[in-house]
Amino acid sequence: MEAEGLDWLLVPLHRLVSWGAAAAMVFGGVVPYIPQYRDIRRTQNADGFSTHVCLVLLVANILRILFWFGRRFESPLLWQSIVMTLTMLLMLKLCTEVRVANELNLKRRSFAAGDSRDEEPKAPPRRSYLDFDPHHFWHWSSFGDYVQCVLAFTGVAGYVTYLSIDSALFVETLGFLAVLTEAMLGVPQLYRNYCHRSTEGMSLKMVLMWTSGDTFKTAYFLLNGAPLQFSVCGLLQVLVDLAILGQAYAFACHPQKPAPHTAHPASAKAL
């Protein structure tokens, strides 16, 4: 009787916790990018954020959505991919606008620092994904180019998935590629930090939220019986997050000394 009397409380409580966990899965992944988005808007400088993070997440989540058609997993994970895809497009839009504006402002400052009166500062050369220049890949001058590239990738991947949807091997491989790509999320930021020997411009709050979110996500995968690929790659993602936090600590304890250089008068004035 006592157990039956508690059912009226435990059942709604269990449902509430389940809904909360599902909501955290859907929207929790985008929370780490809020402080980075605000920092970029405030400083009008996107140099500290690697847009290849957006590339990794767009590819991973598009592949995960396609994987859902071959092997239905929990709806919160599907909605998480949709929300994350839209979030990464917003991040790309902001970063592209800021970078192009800064390039144009730099040319204007350089022009103002000179003595020429006959020339006008020219806009930086437009880089499009249709140029097929590997040196400018994912460094295009228009947000529309990123959207076209994402749509082209989605169309090709979707068509291949449609043709191979009956192959269990293909579907499982697609799921593995999706989560493995997502597990590599922090690698572009890790590599950028290593090359610059600094984490300046990177939002530490973002990485801390990455770590807590990935830990929660991996636990969610394990407890809810998600496909094995999800759990293994979730653990890998947590390890990459911890490596970035280790970089932040190491570079803060041993900051790189700026290299001495002689400034040209014109460039000094331009800055």
XYZ file of C-alpha atoms in Angstrom:
271
model
C 0.000 0.000 0.000
C 2.810 2.347 0.887
C 4.536 1.760 -2.462
C 1.265 2.306 -4.305
C 0.759 5.527 -2.387
C 4.115 6.842 -3.577
C 3.434 6.043 -7.231
C 1.383 9.197 -7.701
C 4.503 11.202 -6.765
C 7.273 9.101 -8.337
C 5.700 8.647 -11.778
C 5.248 12.391 -12.505
C 8.668 13.085 -10.977
C 10.276 10.492 -13.264
C 8.536 12.048 -16.278
C 9.668 15.503 -15.246
C 13.287 14.352 -14.930
C 13.059 12.612 -18.329
C 11.693 15.762 -19.990
C 14.385 17.837 -18.330
C 17.122 15.504 -19.536
C 15.658 15.527 -23.060
C 15.500 19.338 -23.088
C 19.095 19.501 -21.842
C 20.141 17.214 -24.692
C 18.341 19.312 -27.319
C 19.468 22.755 -26.203
C 22.451 22.062 -23.953
C 24.816 21.659 -26.885
C 24.305 25.232 -28.096
C 24.774 26.888 -24.693
C 28.628 26.856 -24.851
C 28.520 29.016 -27.977
C 26.498 31.802 -26.378
C 29.480 33.394 -24.525
C 31.673 33.008 -27.643
C 28.984 34.602 -29.821
C 28.624 37.501 -27.382
C 32.414 37.969 -27.172
C 32.696 38.171 -30.959
C 29.843 40.683 -31.182
C 31.307 42.770 -28.363
C 34.915 42.839 -29.616
C 34.131 42.635 -33.358
C 36.995 40.157 -33.592
C 36.552 36.499 -34.552
C 40.252 35.554 -34.709
C 40.131 33.586 -31.461
C 37.411 31.245 -32.696
C 38.133 28.594 -35.314
C 35.304 28.466 -37.876
C 36.423 24.910 -38.618
C 34.583 24.031 -35.411
C 31.422 25.028 -37.286
C 32.488 22.876 -40.250
C 33.016 19.836 -38.035
C 29.663 20.230 -36.300
C 27.742 20.875 -39.510
C 29.132 17.728 -41.138
C 28.611 15.646 -37.993
C 25.026 16.727 -37.421
C 23.971 16.433 -41.057
C 25.346 12.885 -41.106
C 23.594 12.124 -37.823
C 20.256 13.329 -39.221
C 20.747 11.051 -42.242
C 21.700 8.189 -39.898
C 18.316 8.589 -38.189
C 16.549 7.580 -41.416
C 18.451 4.287 -41.439
C 18.359 3.569 -37.715
C 15.826 5.418 -35.603
C 17.314 6.639 -32.328
C 15.810 8.863 -29.653
C 14.022 12.005 -30.854
C 15.955 14.388 -28.542
C 19.188 13.418 -30.316
C 17.592 14.177 -33.682
C 16.318 17.565 -32.535
C 19.705 18.306 -30.998
C 21.274 17.882 -34.447
C 18.726 20.211 -36.058
C 19.195 22.910 -33.410
C 22.997 22.607 -33.566
C 23.007 22.928 -37.358
C 21.045 26.194 -37.161
C 23.333 27.462 -34.375
C 26.495 26.797 -36.392
C 25.035 28.677 -39.354
C 24.419 31.667 -37.056
C 28.007 31.486 -35.778
C 29.316 31.362 -39.362
C 27.186 34.341 -40.351
C 28.559 36.464 -37.514
C 32.192 35.402 -38.037
C 32.010 36.072 -41.784
C 30.499 39.528 -41.324
C 33.081 40.478 -38.688
C 36.045 39.153 -40.677
C 35.031 40.869 -43.931
C 34.363 44.151 -42.102
C 37.765 43.972 -40.386
C 39.552 43.288 -43.681
C 37.883 46.307 -45.269
C 38.644 48.512 -42.243
C 42.297 47.445 -42.342
C 42.557 48.495 -45.980
C 40.905 51.809 -45.149
C 43.318 52.440 -42.283
C 46.284 51.584 -44.514
C 44.971 53.945 -47.167
C 44.492 56.738 -44.616
C 48.045 56.244 -43.346
C 49.534 56.816 -46.818
C 49.952 60.007 -48.801
C 48.103 58.912 -51.958
C 45.068 61.004 -52.885
C 44.251 59.418 -56.231
C 43.261 55.931 -55.074
C 40.333 54.679 -53.113
C 40.576 51.797 -50.690
C 39.342 48.647 -52.420
C 37.287 45.939 -50.822
C 39.193 42.701 -50.137
C 38.995 40.208 -53.007
C 35.870 38.084 -52.877
C 36.486 34.414 -52.161
C 33.788 31.946 -53.195
C 33.522 28.205 -52.706
C 32.863 27.920 -56.446
C 36.471 29.034 -57.044
C 37.536 25.560 -55.827
C 40.689 27.079 -54.353
C 41.843 24.749 -51.529
C 43.808 27.592 -49.907
C 40.582 29.529 -49.341
C 38.383 26.593 -48.403
C 36.032 27.568 -45.570
C 37.433 31.133 -45.631
C 34.904 32.631 -48.006
C 33.753 36.225 -48.142
C 30.004 35.670 -48.116
C 27.754 33.754 -45.762
C 25.790 32.654 -48.816
C 28.794 30.622 -49.989
C 28.778 28.647 -46.747
C 25.040 27.997 -47.100
C 25.475 26.804 -50.696
C 28.318 24.492 -49.660
C 26.249 23.025 -46.800
C 23.267 22.498 -49.102
C 25.473 20.843 -51.734
C 26.977 18.486 -49.130
C 23.532 17.680 -47.723
C 22.162 16.960 -51.195
C 25.004 14.623 -52.181
C 25.080 12.818 -48.816
C 21.288 12.538 -48.800
C 21.229 11.052 -52.299
C 23.901 8.464 -51.436
C 22.017 7.591 -48.240
C 18.772 7.182 -50.189
C 20.449 4.734 -52.565
C 22.150 2.738 -49.767
C 19.554 2.915 -46.995
C 18.879 -0.840 -47.173
C 22.503 -1.721 -46.446
C 23.058 -2.307 -42.737
C 26.815 -1.885 -43.191
C 26.356 1.507 -44.839
C 23.950 2.714 -42.147
C 26.251 1.666 -39.297
C 29.243 3.234 -41.050
C 27.262 6.443 -41.551
C 26.450 6.556 -37.837
C 30.069 5.928 -36.912
C 31.275 8.710 -39.229
C 28.703 11.094 -37.767
C 29.748 10.646 -34.145
C 33.459 10.313 -34.968
C 33.342 13.657 -36.801
C 31.602 15.221 -33.816
C 34.209 13.714 -31.501
C 36.821 15.680 -33.467
C 34.964 18.916 -32.649
C 37.669 20.365 -30.423
C 40.583 19.343 -32.655
C 40.564 22.544 -34.816
C 40.627 24.668 -31.648
C 43.275 22.395 -30.110
C 45.456 22.738 -33.230
C 44.962 26.508 -33.430
C 45.995 26.914 -29.790
C 49.057 24.741 -30.377
C 50.154 26.733 -33.448
C 49.750 30.091 -31.684
C 51.048 28.800 -28.346
C 48.172 30.766 -26.857
C 44.447 30.530 -26.109
C 43.908 34.286 -26.440
C 40.525 35.060 -27.971
C 39.123 31.640 -27.062
C 36.257 31.710 -24.592
C 37.259 29.592 -21.599
C 33.591 29.518 -20.589
C 32.822 27.887 -23.929
C 35.365 25.092 -23.341
C 34.187 24.518 -19.762
C 30.639 24.210 -21.066
C 31.892 21.868 -23.805
C 33.404 19.627 -21.137
C 30.383 19.582 -18.842
C 27.991 19.170 -21.768
C 29.967 16.342 -23.348
C 30.226 14.579 -20.003
C 26.464 14.816 -19.515
C 25.851 13.742 -23.121
C 28.092 10.683 -22.807
C 26.360 9.665 -19.579
C 23.011 10.123 -21.334
C 24.162 7.839 -24.170
C 25.287 5.138 -21.722
C 22.171 5.251 -19.545
C 19.672 5.320 -22.417
C 21.199 2.565 -24.508
C 22.173 4.752 -27.469
C 24.093 3.067 -30.316
C 27.621 2.051 -29.265
C 29.202 4.549 -31.675
C 27.651 7.417 -29.689
C 29.117 6.317 -26.339
C 32.649 5.591 -27.609
C 32.962 8.868 -29.496
C 31.420 10.786 -26.594
C 34.255 9.579 -24.365
C 36.782 10.658 -27.010
C 35.171 14.085 -27.150
C 35.535 14.527 -23.389
C 39.257 13.702 -23.657
C 39.747 16.376 -26.363
C 37.933 18.933 -24.172
C 40.238 18.108 -21.258
C 43.276 18.538 -23.537
C 42.113 22.058 -24.490
C 41.638 22.934 -20.822
C 45.162 21.637 -20.228
C 46.426 23.981 -22.963
C 44.652 26.933 -21.338
C 46.326 26.149 -18.003
C 49.774 25.530 -19.531
C 49.786 28.672 -21.692
C 48.525 30.782 -18.783
C 51.374 29.525 -16.582
C 53.991 29.917 -19.326
C 52.857 32.741 -21.646
C 54.743 33.145 -24.907
C 56.996 36.201 -25.051
C 56.251 38.489 -28.023
C 58.992 38.439 -30.656
C 60.824 41.784 -31.012
C 60.271 43.516 -34.342
C 60.831 46.876 -35.934
C 57.640 48.669 -36.840
C 57.420 50.534 -40.114
C 56.207 54.126 -39.571
C 53.313 53.747 -41.995
C 52.165 50.449 -40.478
C 52.456 51.890 -36.978
C 50.237 54.778 -37.982
C 47.781 52.428 -39.614
C 47.423 50.455 -36.403
